[in-house]
Amino acid sequence: MRRTLSDGALSLVAHVRTDRKRVSPNAVITHTPPLAAPRRPALAAPATIPPQYPLKDFFRHPDQTRFSLSEDGSWLAFMRPVSVDGQPPRMNIFVQRLEGAAPMGEARSITRETARDISSYVWKGSSTILYAKDFGGDENFHILAVDMRSGSTVDLTPYENCRAYISDPLADDPDHILLAHNNRDPKIFDIYRVNPHSGVSHLVGLNPGNVISWQTDHAGKLRVALTLDGLNCAVLYRDAEEQPFRTIIATDYRTSIKPVLFTFDNRQLYAISNRGRDTKALVCIDPANPDTEEILFNPHEVDVSNVGYSRLRRVLTSVTYETDKLQRRFLDAQTEDLYRRLADRLHGYQLALHSDTRDETKFIVSTYNDRTPGTRYLYDVTTDELRKLADIKPGLPESDMAPMRPIRFQSRDGLALHGYLTLPLGRREQDLPVIVHPHGGPWSRDSWGYDSQVQFLANRGFAVLQVNFRGSTGYGRKFWEAGFGQWGLSMQDDITDGVRWLIAQGIADPKRIGIYGASYGGYATLAGVTFTPDLYAAAVDYVGISNMFTFMASTPPYWKPMLERLYDMVGHPEKDKDRLVRTSPALHVDRIKTPLFIAQGAKDPRVNKAESDQVVQALRKRGVEVDYMVKDDEGHGFRNEENSLEFYEAMEKFFARHLISGPDIEV
């Protein structure tokens, strides 16, 4: 319960129906029955169109969010937007005293960031908070420690052009944490034992140049390393921190073996692995016999994604995996009972436990579904008190938001594809304007749940289509590998086939289809208007890749150890030159005729601004309509609230101008 460990995909540029059928005789895809998401009767679609809610209600920062408990349960921390010295509001950290489950007195700010929002934070014990911040979107995150009582702040990584992250907060060591950073060599990350109060640092894990991940045991000792050499991976292990590492498993990178934690006697490894299987399972590996895996749980059709455990009771608690929705398999009766008791009181919502105390008697509980980001609660196990802390978006009634329906269809080459369809409420499910919204990554996936962008577009009268195209993660190795070398090709065809499926269903108006995506989704947007120029009537590219060659050449230095893998998954700039030329939208702007809106951060370390400049200049030279928004204080996506609001306001006007028409649609 205390920690949840994720098997997330490597993100390159990370980080978004009806029974009546009208099938075109020229449809290029085979239809399978769509999967309808269950609806709660109390939230049935209204007979009339719901009101248009202010754009700010969808995209402004919540008044309170990201709640977390101190180790001893005497303090509650959360983030809140606050204006410091007249600057625009930024997300800063507040703390408030707790008595039982009741917040007491006024919350007070312990940080005063003015340039950018704080990225994330964690407690260190019960008096120190560690948080991450970057500068102008450059993604060179520093880790800072703030003393809750004195307010003094120490930058634990005060280096130029350095990227850092917390490797292990060392819960049992009050005076140290483990930090990883690339100050010694920008291409790789070493591990340091750091005093968060003084900033004094000692090197404990020297990266020889090929380590891409480290793992500690339950005593905080560095005992596992994952290496990547070209296309080959290895799991390195040692019995004690003072001993040298030895290779216990060697494989190719397509076989995933990710240790997530030691067994509680510190002798074996729990791992998420697809060795010898298509899907990832939770396994146990004995370093003395590493070629054998004990399978603890395998969902078979999809990958295991997370493993939960209790530090206090020294047991695994749950495994999560994702089909159309998040699924949880309990491994511990006490945890299952806790979730059951909470579910009995919070009907109709997905539940997640985000934070707990060291004695596991208090928990932060999150609720959500596809129509709301939900509410945050504090639950006291000893008293069975469930106290509401905050609604995340109180200005958006759940009943006026649109259901997110899981869908399934087949690609032109027979591959089963999954995704989600969100239809605007109060409108006929016929001939609707549609926004196709491909996800970023591309090695990630869209998931069922609340999405501000999707709900905003649906509130404005658009249907929103999200396709987990081949290469998306979570569906097993074969589906992931099916996307290799297929940027702009079959990956793009999957999105196109989803659009044609929606047209064949009679839901989409073929003359009013737009596409909008960020990062890889921005690439898919540009590829869509370049290689299927008659399909889309408007397009919004948000920090998207346009030139495969400049993208490969301008990757951050810490991507360098993974370049061979990137070349294998996407394409080599020399060996695959012809294919990369063929699939780079910037090299085929003469084909683009769709009105386009491009948004770019000037300090983006992943997608160089020159790429977007190149496309805009070429289109304007040809007289194609293109709006261009550049923010000098942003990187790979806009984090500052004023910039984000400006972007969505411009996007709304752009799509309204090009896609909305007809008396039954209001803008």
Coordinates of N, CA, C and O in Angstrom, one line a residue, residues 1-5 218 261-262 264 307-318 332 334-335 356-360 363:
M1 N 0.8 -1.2 0.0 CA 0.0 0.0 0.0 C 0.8 1.2 0.0 O 0.5 2.3 -0.5
R2 N 2.0 1.1 0.6 CA 2.8 2.4 0.8 C 3.3 2.9 -0.5 O 3.3 4.1 -0.7
R3 N 3.7 2.0 -1.5 CA 4.2 2.5 -2.7 C 3.5 1.8 -3.9 O 3.2 0.6 -3.8
T4 N 3.4 2.5 -5.0 CA 3.0 1.8 -6.2 C 4.1 2.0 -7.2 O 4.6 3.1 -7.5
L5 N 4.5 0.9 -7.8 CA 5.6 0.9 -8.8 C 5.1 0.7 -10.2 O 4.4 -0.2 -10.4
H218 N 15.4 -2.9 0.3 CA 14.6 -2.3 1.3 C 15.4 -1.6 2.4 O 14.8 -0.8 3.2
L261 N 11.0 -4.2 -7.2 CA 11.4 -4.1 -5.8 C 11.9 -5.5 -5.4 O 11.7 -6.5 -6.0
F262 N 12.7 -5.5 -4.3 CA 13.2 -6.7 -3.7 C 12.1 -7.4 -2.9 O 11.2 -6.8 -2.5
F264 N 10.9 -9.1 0.5 CA 11.1 -8.4 1.8 C 12.3 -8.9 2.6 O 12.6 -8.3 3.6
V307 N 2.6 -2.4 -9.5 CA 2.6 -3.3 -8.4 C 2.5 -2.5 -7.1 O 3.3 -1.5 -6.9
G308 N 1.6 -2.8 -6.2 CA 1.5 -2.1 -4.9 C 2.0 -3.0 -3.8 O 1.9 -4.2 -3.8
Y309 N 2.5 -2.4 -2.7 CA 3.0 -3.2 -1.6 C 2.9 -2.3 -0.3 O 2.9 -1.1 -0.4
S310 N 3.0 -3.0 0.8 CA 2.9 -2.4 2.1 C 4.3 -2.5 2.7 O 4.8 -3.6 3.0
R311 N 4.9 -1.4 3.0 CA 6.2 -1.4 3.7 C 6.0 -1.9 5.1 O 6.9 -2.6 5.7
L312 N 4.9 -1.5 5.8 CA 4.7 -1.8 7.2 C 4.5 -3.3 7.4 O 5.2 -3.9 8.2
R313 N 3.7 -3.9 6.5 CA 3.4 -5.3 6.7 C 4.2 -6.2 5.9 O 4.1 -7.4 5.9
R314 N 5.0 -5.6 5.0 CA 6.0 -6.4 4.2 C 5.3 -7.5 3.3 O 5.6 -8.6 3.3
V315 N 4.3 -7.0 2.6 CA 3.5 -7.9 1.6 C 3.2 -7.1 0.4 O 3.1 -5.9 0.4
L316 N 3.1 -7.8 -0.7 CA 2.5 -7.2 -2.0 C 1.0 -7.1 -1.7 O 0.4 -8.0 -1.1
T317 N 0.5 -6.0 -2.2 CA -0.9 -5.7 -2.0 C -1.8 -5.9 -3.2 O -3.0 -6.3 -3.1
S318 N -1.3 -5.4 -4.4 CA -2.2 -5.5 -5.6 C -1.4 -5.4 -6.8 O -0.2 -4.9 -6.8
D332 N -3.7 -9.3 -1.3 CA -3.7 -9.2 0.1 C -5.1 -8.9 0.6 O -5.8 -7.9 0.1
Q334 N -6.3 -7.7 3.4 CA -6.5 -6.5 4.2 C -6.6 -5.3 3.2 O -7.5 -4.4 3.4
T335 N -5.8 -5.3 2.1 CA -6.0 -4.2 1.2 C -7.3 -4.4 0.4 O -8.0 -3.4 0.1
D356 N 0.0 7.7 2.1 CA -0.4 7.1 3.4 C 0.7 7.5 4.4 O 1.8 8.0 4.1
T357 N 0.4 7.3 5.7 CA 1.3 7.5 6.7 C 2.2 6.3 6.9 O 1.9 5.2 6.4
R358 N 3.2 6.4 7.7 CA 4.2 5.3 7.9 C 3.5 4.1 8.6 O 3.8 3.0 8.3
D359 N 2.5 4.4 9.5 CA 1.8 3.3 10.1 C 0.6 2.8 9.4 O -0.2 2.0 9.8
E360 N 0.4 3.4 8.2 CA -0.7 3.0 7.3 C -2.1 3.1 7.9 O -3.0 2.2 7.7
F363 N -4.9 7.6 4.8 CA -4.7 7.5 3.4 C -5.4 8.7 2.7 O -6.4 9.2 3.1

